[in-house]
Coordinates of C-alpha atoms in Angstrom, one line a residue:
Chain G
M108 CA 23.9 -21.1 2.1
A109 CA 20.2 -21.9 2.1
M110 CA 18.0 -18.9 1.1
T111 CA 14.3 -18.1 0.9
M112 CA 12.7 -17.0 -2.4
T113 CA 12.8 -13.4 -1.4
E114 CA 16.5 -13.6 -0.5
K115 CA 17.4 -15.4 -3.8
I116 CA 15.5 -12.8 -5.9
L117 CA 17.1 -9.9 -4.1
A118 CA 20.6 -11.5 -4.4
A119 CA 20.2 -12.1 -8.1
H120 CA 19.3 -8.4 -8.6
A121 CA 22.2 -7.2 -6.5
G122 CA 24.7 -9.3 -8.4
L123 CA 25.5 -11.2 -5.2
S124 CA 25.7 -15.0 -4.6
E125 CA 23.9 -14.6 -1.3
V126 CA 22.2 -12.1 0.9
R127 CA 21.1 -12.2 4.6
P128 CA 18.3 -10.4 6.4
G129 CA 19.3 -7.0 7.6
Q130 CA 21.9 -6.6 4.8
I131 CA 21.5 -3.4 2.7
I132 CA 21.8 -3.9 -1.0
N133 CA 21.7 -1.8 -4.2
A134 CA 19.5 -3.8 -6.5
K135 CA 18.8 -3.4 -10.2
V136 CA 15.0 -3.2 -10.9
D137 CA 13.1 -4.8 -13.7
L138 CA 10.2 -2.4 -13.6
V139 CA 9.6 1.0 -12.0
L140 CA 5.8 1.9 -11.5
A141 CA 4.3 5.2 -10.7
N142 CA 0.7 6.5 -10.6
E143 CA -0.1 10.1 -11.2
L144 CA 0.1 11.0 -7.5
S145 CA 3.5 9.4 -6.9
A146 CA 4.8 10.5 -10.3
I147 CA 4.0 14.2 -9.9
V148 CA 6.3 14.4 -6.8
A149 CA 8.9 12.1 -8.5
I150 CA 9.1 14.3 -11.6
E151 CA 10.0 17.2 -9.4
E152 CA 12.7 15.1 -7.6
F153 CA 14.0 13.8 -10.9
S154 CA 14.6 17.3 -12.1
K155 CA 16.8 18.0 -9.1
I156 CA 19.1 15.0 -9.6
K157 CA 22.4 16.4 -11.0
G158 CA 23.5 14.7 -14.1
A159 CA 20.1 12.9 -14.7
K160 CA 18.8 14.0 -18.1
N161 CA 17.2 10.8 -19.4
V162 CA 15.6 7.8 -17.7
F163 CA 17.7 4.7 -17.4
D164 CA 15.4 2.6 -19.7
P165 CA 12.0 3.8 -20.9
H166 CA 10.8 0.3 -21.4
K167 CA 11.2 -0.4 -17.7
I168 CA 9.2 2.5 -16.5
V169 CA 5.5 2.5 -16.4
I170 CA 3.2 5.4 -15.5
I171 CA -0.5 4.9 -15.0
P172 CA -2.9 7.7 -14.1
D173 CA -5.5 5.8 -12.0
H174 CA -6.1 7.5 -8.7
F175 CA -8.1 10.6 -9.5
T176 CA -8.8 9.8 -13.1
P177 CA -10.8 10.4 -15.2
N178 CA -9.8 13.8 -13.8
K179 CA -12.1 14.6 -10.9
D180 CA -11.3 18.3 -10.8
I181 CA -9.0 21.0 -12.3
Q182 CA -6.2 20.3 -9.8
S183 CA -6.2 16.6 -10.7
A184 CA -6.4 17.5 -14.4
K185 CA -3.2 19.6 -14.0
V186 CA -1.4 16.7 -12.2
A187 CA -2.4 14.3 -14.9
K188 CA -1.3 16.7 -17.7
K189 CA 2.1 17.2 -16.2
V190 CA 2.5 13.5 -15.7
R191 CA 1.4 12.7 -19.3
E192 CA 3.9 15.3 -20.7
F193 CA 6.8 13.7 -18.7
A194 CA 5.8 10.1 -19.9
L195 CA 5.6 11.3 -23.5
E196 CA 8.9 13.3 -23.3
H197 CA 10.8 10.3 -21.8
H198 CA 9.0 7.6 -24.0
T199 CA 8.1 5.6 -20.9
L200 CA 5.3 3.0 -21.0
Y201 CA 2.1 4.9 -20.3
Y202 CA -1.5 3.9 -20.2
E203 CA -3.9 6.7 -20.9
V204 CA -7.6 6.9 -19.7
G205 CA -9.4 4.5 -22.1
R206 CA -6.4 2.1 -22.1
M207 CA -5.6 2.3 -18.4
G208 CA -6.7 0.3 -15.5
I209 CA -6.1 0.3 -11.8
E210 CA -2.3 -0.2 -11.8
H211 CA -2.1 -3.5 -9.8
V212 CA -4.8 -5.1 -11.9
L213 CA -3.4 -3.8 -15.2
L214 CA 0.2 -4.9 -14.8
P215 CA -0.3 -8.6 -14.2
E216 CA -3.0 -8.6 -16.9
Q217 CA -0.6 -7.0 -19.4
G218 CA 2.2 -9.4 -18.6
L219 CA 4.5 -6.6 -17.4
V220 CA 5.2 -8.3 -14.1
R221 CA 6.6 -11.9 -14.2
P222 CA 8.1 -14.5 -11.9
G223 CA 11.6 -13.8 -10.7
Q224 CA 11.5 -10.1 -11.2
L225 CA 12.2 -7.2 -8.7
V226 CA 9.7 -4.4 -9.2
I227 CA 9.2 -1.3 -7.2
G228 CA 6.3 1.0 -7.4
G229 CA 5.3 4.5 -6.0
D230 CA 2.3 2.9 -4.5
S231 CA 2.1 0.9 -1.3
H232 CA 0.1 -1.9 -3.0
T233 CA 2.9 -2.7 -5.5
C234 CA 3.3 -5.8 -3.2
T235 CA 0.4 -7.3 -5.2
Y236 CA 2.7 -8.9 -7.8
G237 CA 4.4 -11.2 -5.2
A238 CA 1.5 -13.5 -6.1
L239 CA 3.4 -14.3 -9.2
G240 CA 6.6 -15.5 -7.5
M241 CA 8.6 -12.3 -7.5
V242 CA 9.7 -9.5 -5.2
A243 CA 7.5 -6.3 -5.5
T244 CA 7.4 -3.6 -3.0
G245 CA 6.1 0.0 -2.5
V246 CA 8.5 2.9 -2.2
G247 CA 8.2 6.7 -2.1
S248 CA 8.5 9.2 -5.0
T249 CA 12.2 10.1 -4.3
D250 CA 13.0 6.4 -4.6
I251 CA 11.0 6.3 -7.9
A252 CA 12.9 9.4 -9.2
V253 CA 16.3 7.9 -8.4
A254 CA 15.3 4.5 -9.9
W255 CA 14.2 6.4 -13.1
A256 CA 17.7 7.8 -13.2
L257 CA 19.8 4.9 -12.0
G258 CA 17.7 1.8 -12.5
E259 CA 18.6 0.8 -8.9
V260 CA 17.0 1.0 -5.5
W261 CA 18.5 0.6 -2.0
L262 CA 16.8 -2.1 -0.1
K263 CA 17.2 -3.8 3.3
V264 CA 16.9 -7.5 2.9
P265 CA 13.9 -8.5 5.0
P266 CA 13.6 -11.5 7.3
T267 CA 10.9 -13.9 6.0
I268 CA 7.8 -15.0 7.9
R269 CA 6.4 -18.3 6.6
V270 CA 2.6 -18.4 6.8
E271 CA 1.0 -21.7 6.1
F272 CA -2.8 -22.3 5.5
K273 CA -3.6 -26.0 6.3
G274 CA -6.6 -27.7 4.8
K275 CA -9.2 -26.5 2.4
K276 CA -11.6 -23.5 2.2
K277 CA -15.0 -23.6 3.7
P278 CA -17.9 -22.4 1.4
W279 CA -17.8 -18.6 0.6
V280 CA -14.3 -18.3 1.9
S281 CA -11.9 -16.5 -0.5
G282 CA -8.3 -15.3 -0.6
K283 CA -9.7 -11.9 0.8
D284 CA -11.1 -13.7 3.9
M285 CA -7.8 -15.5 4.4
I286 CA -5.7 -12.3 4.3
L287 CA -8.1 -10.5 6.5
Y288 CA -8.0 -13.4 8.9
M289 CA -4.2 -13.3 8.9
I290 CA -4.1 -9.5 9.5
G291 CA -6.6 -9.8 12.2
R292 CA -4.2 -12.1 14.1
L293 CA -0.9 -10.5 13.2
G294 CA -2.0 -6.9 13.6
V295 CA -1.2 -3.9 11.4
D296 CA 2.4 -4.1 12.3
G297 CA 2.8 -7.9 12.9
A298 CA 5.0 -8.3 9.8
I299 CA 6.7 -4.9 10.0
Y300 CA 9.9 -4.7 7.8
S301 CA 9.4 -8.4 6.9
A302 CA 8.6 -10.6 3.9
I303 CA 5.7 -13.0 4.1
E304 CA 5.9 -16.3 2.2
F305 CA 2.6 -18.1 1.8
C306 CA 2.3 -21.8 1.6
G307 CA 0.1 -24.8 2.3
E308 CA -2.9 -26.6 0.8
G309 CA -5.1 -23.6 1.4
I310 CA -2.8 -21.5 -0.8
E311 CA -2.3 -24.1 -3.5
E312 CA -6.0 -24.3 -4.2
L313 CA -6.4 -20.6 -4.7
S314 CA -6.7 -19.0 -8.1
V315 CA -4.1 -16.5 -9.2
A316 CA -6.7 -13.8 -8.8
E317 CA -7.1 -14.7 -5.1
R318 CA -3.4 -14.8 -4.6
L319 CA -3.1 -11.3 -6.1
T320 CA -5.8 -10.2 -3.6
M321 CA -3.8 -11.7 -0.7
A322 CA -0.4 -10.3 -1.8
N323 CA -2.1 -6.9 -2.2
M324 CA -2.8 -6.7 1.4
V325 CA 0.4 -7.9 3.1
I326 CA 1.3 -4.1 3.5
E327 CA -1.7 -4.0 5.8
A328 CA 0.3 -6.2 8.2
G329 CA 3.3 -3.9 7.8
A330 CA 5.1 -6.4 5.4
K331 CA 7.6 -5.3 2.8
N332 CA 6.5 -8.0 0.3
G333 CA 4.4 -11.1 0.1
V334 CA 5.5 -14.0 -2.0
F335 CA 3.9 -17.2 -3.4
A336 CA 5.7 -20.2 -5.0
V337 CA 5.3 -20.4 -8.7
D338 CA 3.1 -23.4 -9.7
A339 CA 1.1 -24.6 -12.8
K340 CA -1.6 -21.9 -12.2
T341 CA 1.0 -19.2 -12.1
E342 CA 2.7 -20.3 -15.3
E343 CA -0.6 -20.7 -17.1
Y344 CA -1.6 -17.2 -16.1
V345 CA 1.7 -15.6 -17.0
K346 CA 1.9 -17.4 -20.4
A347 CA -1.6 -16.3 -21.3
A348 CA -0.5 -12.7 -20.6
T349 CA 3.0 -12.6 -22.3
N350 CA 5.5 -14.5 -24.2
Q351 CA 8.5 -12.8 -22.4
P352 CA 10.8 -15.1 -20.5
Y353 CA 10.8 -15.4 -16.7
T354 CA 12.8 -17.1 -13.9
V355 CA 11.3 -19.4 -11.3
Y356 CA 12.9 -19.2 -7.9
T357 CA 12.1 -21.6 -4.9
S358 CA 12.9 -21.4 -1.3
D359 CA 15.5 -23.9 -0.2
P360 CA 14.1 -26.6 2.2
D361 CA 16.5 -25.6 4.9
A362 CA 16.1 -21.8 4.4
E363 CA 15.9 -19.8 7.7
Y364 CA 12.5 -18.1 8.6
A365 CA 12.1 -15.5 11.3
Q366 CA 9.0 -17.5 12.3
T367 CA 6.4 -20.0 10.9
I368 CA 2.8 -19.4 11.5
V369 CA 0.1 -22.0 10.7
Y370 CA -3.6 -21.3 10.2
D371 CA -6.3 -24.0 9.9
M372 CA -8.7 -23.3 7.1
D373 CA -11.4 -25.0 9.2
D374 CA -11.2 -21.9 11.5
I375 CA -11.7 -19.4 8.8
E376 CA -15.1 -18.2 7.7
P377 CA -15.9 -15.1 5.7
Q378 CA -14.3 -12.0 7.5
V379 CA -15.2 -8.4 7.9
A380 CA -12.7 -5.8 9.0
F381 CA -14.6 -3.2 11.2
P382 CA -13.5 0.5 11.4
H383 CA -10.9 1.8 11.6
L384 CA -8.1 -0.8 11.1
P385 CA -7.7 -3.7 8.6
S386 CA -6.8 -5.8 11.7
N387 CA -10.1 -5.2 13.4
T388 CA -11.7 -8.4 11.9
K389 CA -14.7 -10.4 12.9
P390 CA -16.1 -13.6 11.4
I391 CA -19.3 -13.0 9.5
S392 CA -21.3 -15.0 12.1
Q393 CA -20.3 -12.5 14.8
V394 CA -20.9 -9.2 13.0
G395 CA -24.3 -8.4 14.5
E396 CA -26.8 -5.9 12.9
V397 CA -24.8 -3.3 11.0
T398 CA -26.8 -1.3 8.5
I399 CA -25.0 -0.1 5.4
N400 CA -25.4 2.9 3.1
Q401 CA -23.0 2.1 0.4
V402 CA -21.2 -0.9 -1.1
V403 CA -18.1 -0.7 -3.2
I404 CA -16.9 -3.7 -5.3
G405 CA -13.6 -3.2 -7.1
S406 CA -10.1 -1.8 -6.5
C407 CA -6.6 -3.3 -6.8
T408 CA -7.7 -5.8 -4.2
N409 CA -10.8 -7.1 -5.7
G410 CA -11.4 -5.5 -9.1
R411 CA -10.7 -8.6 -11.2
I412 CA -13.2 -10.5 -13.5
E413 CA -13.3 -13.3 -10.9
D414 CA -14.4 -10.9 -8.3
L415 CA -17.2 -9.5 -10.6
R416 CA -18.3 -13.0 -11.4
I417 CA -18.8 -13.8 -7.7
A418 CA -20.7 -10.6 -7.1
A419 CA -22.9 -11.0 -10.2
G420 CA -23.7 -14.6 -9.3
L421 CA -25.3 -13.3 -6.0
L422 CA -27.0 -10.3 -7.6
K423 CA -28.5 -12.0 -10.7
G424 CA -32.2 -11.6 -11.0
K425 CA -32.3 -9.5 -7.8
K426 CA -32.5 -5.9 -6.8
I427 CA -30.2 -4.4 -4.2
H428 CA -31.7 -3.0 -1.0
P429 CA -33.6 0.3 -1.6
R430 CA -31.4 2.2 1.0
V431 CA -28.1 1.0 -0.6
R432 CA -26.0 2.5 -3.3
C433 CA -23.8 -0.2 -4.9
I434 CA -20.8 1.0 -7.0
I435 CA -19.1 -1.6 -9.1
I436 CA -15.6 -0.6 -10.5
P437 CA -14.0 -3.1 -13.0
G438 CA -10.2 -3.0 -12.5
T439 CA -9.3 -2.5 -16.2
Q440 CA -10.8 -1.9 -19.6
K441 CA -10.3 -5.6 -20.3
V442 CA -12.1 -6.6 -17.1
Y443 CA -14.9 -4.1 -18.1
L444 CA -15.1 -5.7 -21.6
D445 CA -15.1 -9.3 -20.3
A446 CA -17.8 -8.4 -17.8
M447 CA -19.9 -6.9 -20.7
K448 CA -19.4 -10.0 -22.9
E449 CA -20.2 -12.4 -20.0
G450 CA -23.4 -10.4 -19.2
L451 CA -22.3 -9.3 -15.8
L452 CA -22.8 -5.6 -16.6
E453 CA -26.4 -6.3 -17.4
T454 CA -26.9 -8.2 -14.1
F455 CA -25.4 -5.2 -12.2
I456 CA -27.5 -2.7 -13.9
Q457 CA -30.7 -4.7 -13.6
A458 CA -29.8 -5.1 -9.9
E459 CA -29.7 -1.3 -9.7
C460 CA -25.9 -1.1 -9.1
V461 CA -23.9 1.7 -10.8
V462 CA -20.9 0.6 -12.9
S463 CA -17.9 2.9 -13.1
T464 CA -15.0 3.2 -15.4
P465 CA -11.7 1.8 -13.9
T466 CA -10.4 4.1 -11.2
C467 CA -9.0 4.0 -7.7
G468 CA -11.7 6.6 -7.0
P469 CA -13.4 6.2 -3.7
C470 CA -10.8 3.8 -2.1
V471 CA -8.4 6.7 -1.7
G472 CA -11.1 9.3 -0.9
G473 CA -10.9 10.8 -4.4
H474 CA -14.2 10.6 -6.2
M475 CA -16.9 8.2 -7.4
G476 CA -18.5 7.4 -4.1
I477 CA -17.4 9.7 -1.3
L478 CA -19.1 9.2 2.1
A479 CA -21.1 11.8 4.1
D480 CA -20.9 12.1 7.9
G481 CA -21.9 8.9 9.7
E482 CA -22.3 6.9 6.6
R483 CA -21.2 3.2 6.5
C484 CA -19.7 1.5 3.5
V485 CA -18.8 -2.1 2.9
S486 CA -16.0 -2.2 0.6
T487 CA -13.8 -4.9 -1.2
T488 CA -10.9 -2.4 -0.9
N489 CA -7.9 -2.8 1.4
R490 CA -8.0 0.1 3.9
N491 CA -10.6 1.4 6.4
F492 CA -8.6 4.1 8.3
V493 CA -10.4 7.2 9.6
G494 CA -11.7 9.4 6.8
R495 CA -10.2 7.2 4.1
M496 CA -13.3 7.2 1.9
G497 CA -14.8 10.6 2.9
H498 CA -16.0 12.3 6.0
V499 CA -14.0 11.8 9.2
T500 CA -17.1 10.2 10.9
S501 CA -17.8 7.8 8.0
E502 CA -17.1 4.1 8.5
I503 CA -15.6 1.4 6.1
Y504 CA -16.0 -2.3 6.6
L505 CA -13.6 -4.4 4.5
A506 CA -14.9 -7.7 3.0
S507 CA -14.9 -10.0 0.1
P508 CA -16.9 -9.5 -3.1
A509 CA -19.3 -12.2 -1.9
V510 CA -20.0 -10.5 1.5
A511 CA -20.2 -7.1 -0.2
A512 CA -22.8 -8.3 -2.7
A513 CA -24.8 -10.1 0.0
T514 CA -24.7 -6.9 2.0
A515 CA -25.9 -4.9 -0.9
L516 CA -29.0 -7.1 -1.1
R517 CA -29.8 -7.1 2.6
G518 CA -28.8 -3.5 3.4
K519 CA -26.8 -4.7 6.4
L520 CA -23.7 -6.9 6.9
A521 CA -24.8 -10.2 5.5
D522 CA -23.4 -13.7 5.1
P523 CA -23.6 -14.9 1.4
G524 CA -24.2 -18.4 2.7
Q525 CA -27.4 -17.2 4.5
L526 CA -29.2 -15.5 1.5
Chain D
M47 CA 20.6 20.1 18.2
I48 CA 16.9 19.8 18.0
E49 CA 14.8 21.2 20.9
G50 CA 11.1 21.8 21.1
G51 CA 7.8 21.0 22.6
V52 CA 6.4 17.5 22.6
W53 CA 3.3 16.4 20.7
K54 CA 2.2 13.0 21.9
L55 CA 0.4 10.7 19.4
G56 CA -0.8 7.1 19.6
R57 CA 0.1 4.0 17.7
D58 CA -0.6 3.2 14.0
I59 CA -0.8 6.8 13.0
D60 CA -1.5 6.3 9.3
T61 CA -0.6 8.4 6.4
D62 CA -4.3 9.1 5.7
L63 CA -4.3 10.9 9.0
I64 CA -1.1 12.7 8.4
I65 CA -2.4 14.0 5.1
A66 CA -5.8 12.8 3.7
G67 CA -6.0 11.2 0.3
R68 CA -8.3 14.0 -0.8
Y69 CA -5.4 16.5 -0.6
C70 CA -3.0 14.3 -2.5
N71 CA -3.4 16.1 -5.8
I72 CA -1.7 19.1 -4.2
S73 CA 2.0 19.3 -4.7
D74 CA 3.0 22.5 -2.9
P75 CA 4.3 21.4 0.6
A76 CA 3.3 24.8 2.1
E77 CA -0.3 24.3 0.9
L78 CA -0.4 20.7 2.1
A79 CA 0.9 21.8 5.5
K80 CA -2.5 23.6 6.2
Y81 CA -4.1 20.2 6.4
V82 CA -1.5 18.3 8.4
L83 CA -3.1 15.7 10.8
E84 CA -6.5 17.3 10.1
D85 CA -8.6 14.1 10.5
L86 CA -6.9 13.3 13.8
D87 CA -7.1 16.7 15.3
P88 CA -8.5 19.7 13.4
N89 CA -6.8 22.1 15.8
F90 CA -3.3 20.6 15.4
V91 CA -2.4 23.0 12.7
K92 CA -3.6 26.0 14.8
T93 CA -1.7 25.0 18.0
F94 CA 1.4 23.2 16.6
K95 CA 4.6 25.4 16.9
P96 CA 7.2 24.9 14.1
G97 CA 10.2 23.2 15.8
D98 CA 8.0 20.9 17.9
V99 CA 8.6 17.2 17.9
I100 CA 6.2 14.4 17.5
V101 CA 6.6 11.5 20.0
A102 CA 4.4 8.6 18.9
D103 CA 3.9 4.9 19.6
N104 CA 4.5 1.9 17.3
N105 CA 4.1 1.8 13.6
F106 CA 4.1 5.6 12.8
G107 CA 3.3 6.3 9.2
C108 CA 1.6 3.1 8.2
C109 CA -0.7 2.8 5.1
S110 CA 0.2 4.6 1.9
S111 CA 3.5 5.2 0.2
R112 CA 2.6 8.9 -0.3
E113 CA 5.8 10.9 0.1
V114 CA 3.6 13.9 0.8
A115 CA 3.1 12.5 4.3
P116 CA 6.6 13.2 5.6
L117 CA 6.8 16.3 3.2
T118 CA 3.7 17.7 4.9
L119 CA 5.1 17.1 8.4
K120 CA 8.4 18.7 7.3
A121 CA 6.6 21.7 5.7
A122 CA 4.5 22.1 8.8
G123 CA 7.7 22.6 10.8
V124 CA 7.8 19.2 12.6
A125 CA 11.5 19.1 13.7
A126 CA 11.6 15.3 14.2
V127 CA 9.5 12.2 14.9
V128 CA 10.4 9.8 17.7
A129 CA 8.7 6.4 17.9
P130 CA 9.5 2.8 18.7
T131 CA 8.8 1.7 15.1
F132 CA 8.0 3.3 11.8
A133 CA 6.2 1.7 8.9
R134 CA 8.8 0.8 6.4
I135 CA 7.9 3.0 3.4
F136 CA 7.5 6.1 5.6
Y137 CA 10.8 5.3 7.2
R138 CA 12.7 5.2 3.9
N139 CA 10.8 8.3 2.7
C140 CA 12.1 10.1 5.8
I141 CA 15.7 9.0 5.1
N142 CA 15.3 10.1 1.4
I143 CA 13.9 13.5 2.1
G144 CA 15.6 14.4 5.3
L145 CA 12.9 14.4 8.0
P146 CA 14.8 13.4 11.1
I147 CA 13.3 10.2 12.8
F148 CA 14.5 8.4 15.8
E149 CA 13.6 4.8 16.8
I150 CA 13.5 4.1 20.5
L151 CA 11.9 1.1 22.1
D152 CA 9.0 1.8 24.4
V153 CA 9.6 5.5 24.2
A154 CA 6.0 6.8 24.1
K155 CA 5.1 6.1 27.7
D156 CA 8.0 8.4 28.9
F157 CA 6.7 11.6 27.2
E158 CA 3.6 13.8 27.6
K159 CA 2.3 16.6 25.6
G160 CA 3.8 20.0 26.4
Q161 CA 7.0 18.6 27.8
Q162 CA 10.3 19.7 26.3
I163 CA 12.5 17.4 24.3
R164 CA 16.1 17.7 23.1
I165 CA 17.7 15.5 20.5
D166 CA 21.3 15.3 19.4
P167 CA 21.0 14.0 15.8
G168 CA 24.8 13.3 15.7
T169 CA 24.7 10.8 18.6
G170 CA 21.0 9.8 18.8
K171 CA 20.8 10.9 22.4
V172 CA 17.2 12.0 23.2
T173 CA 16.4 13.9 26.5
N174 CA 13.1 14.5 28.1
V175 CA 14.2 17.9 29.3
T176 CA 11.1 18.2 31.6
T177 CA 11.9 15.0 33.5
G178 CA 15.6 14.7 32.8
V179 CA 15.3 11.1 31.5
T180 CA 17.6 10.3 28.6
F181 CA 17.2 7.7 25.8
Q182 CA 19.4 6.3 23.1
A183 CA 18.0 6.0 19.6
A184 CA 18.9 3.0 17.4
P185 CA 21.8 4.0 15.1
F186 CA 21.2 4.2 11.4
P187 CA 22.9 1.6 9.2
A188 CA 26.0 3.1 7.6
F189 CA 24.4 3.2 4.1
M190 CA 21.4 5.3 5.3
Q191 CA 23.8 7.6 7.3
K192 CA 25.6 8.1 4.0
I193 CA 22.4 9.2 2.3
M194 CA 21.5 11.5 5.0
D195 CA 25.0 12.9 5.2
A196 CA 24.8 13.6 1.4
G197 CA 21.7 15.6 2.0
G198 CA 19.1 13.0 1.0
L199 CA 18.8 10.5 -1.8
V200 CA 18.6 13.0 -4.7
A201 CA 21.9 14.4 -3.7
Y202 CA 23.3 11.0 -3.2
A203 CA 22.1 9.9 -6.7
G204 CA 23.7 13.0 -8.2
E205 CA 26.9 12.0 -6.7
Q206 CA 26.6 8.5 -8.2
L207 CA 25.9 10.1 -11.7
G208 CA 28.9 12.4 -11.2
G209 CA 26.7 15.4 -11.6
T210 CA 28.0 18.8 -10.6

């Protein structure tokens, strides 16, 4: 029977010749990811599993302390310590501060995630890796603990929604704008329990970095996973990261989709998601006068070198607005180093931005840029829920690195095309 | 049988509202419970009575995968959550840790804060005791029911490993 990419990958990992939407399967996982906040709960649950002494395969378990690290306070330091001890005791893959990065920037960069895999992570943005033609999805800590023990996860096969982007990007439009545009139309539960399969000319022209940005935010429409076909760009990216083998799956031409949605790239301009939902989007031409206190450029959504290049291109030779604090957070140590070699860090510092070590930090309301009451932040992150980045009355506006950099210069929401 | 007062919440109640990210380095559920739904209603924790039930609109528990969200609700004494739909990671976390949830289409409009609700977890029958109106929750797939019957995913995994 005809199947979608998602169905084929799930079937292969469940040892079945075919699966159907709604079917519950036990699937073998290729990699189990946890950060320090999901790991700390998972370690406790793992200790309660009767008969579980060792993890199923230490090479398929990766633990990355990235949320509140470098440790923001004593409580966070205790969490990181306990997680580190578990990782060392069980010989799992582990990336310490100095070698770590934001998990969803680091794993593709390190070649740990590859086409055809099934990966679960104790972090909702694990869906990022679908950009590489695989099934990746977020789960909770108990799921992580059980996957550590058994190497398996129970999953309900999702129906697939096909989302086609017709035509080519307009100037200053990026993958971030395309995914915000989609979420604005679908709503924050428009793809609930479903897979989203992206296709069309608008997708084909995107860099792998932009595809990772888009896949990162499918959870913001409620989706289980987002998936992109593997093409020459994907293969080039993966081969540069690893010499490990991978499997390419393609959707059958007559595969069944729950629905097909078509967007026209001509209708898409840079987008801003207003508080307090990622779906509350407006095109940049209609944002009005919104003054801004802080700009954050980074995160698992937009913390890649391509993102920093775009921001630096706009900030080069200029100073940010005197009332604005601009925080740049490279996603990994490699991104940081590349940014240094390319002179981007100097551009940022000359522009009077601050450059942070890799961390999730402010995105999750942890540290490195928490907002006071009433403050407004434009952020390249993925969520703008109430209180997400600080005080309950603060506001987050989600946008691309280009819109964020333009806003840092103007001190108010700004169109990079109008600078 | 679950019976308690109704707490009515809206749609898209996200996990940041249930337990804010700034508290996610706390692992003790009893400590976390002090901050439950703080950014939505700072008085919630003072007025909520253990055993009460949350009735919400669509997409309850959207946002993060943090398992401390359902753990915090459970520790605060929330007896069950009833909603038309749940965000998928929150949904599986509830199955795995044993916070009772019930999916009922269009349910939110038929409940108001302060009413009494009764739930039969065995049959999925939900009653608004105040108005007398009854509802039927969607049944859980057999596999999920098996996890819940085992006492959660940890106990189920222990059975798989033959642990004693």
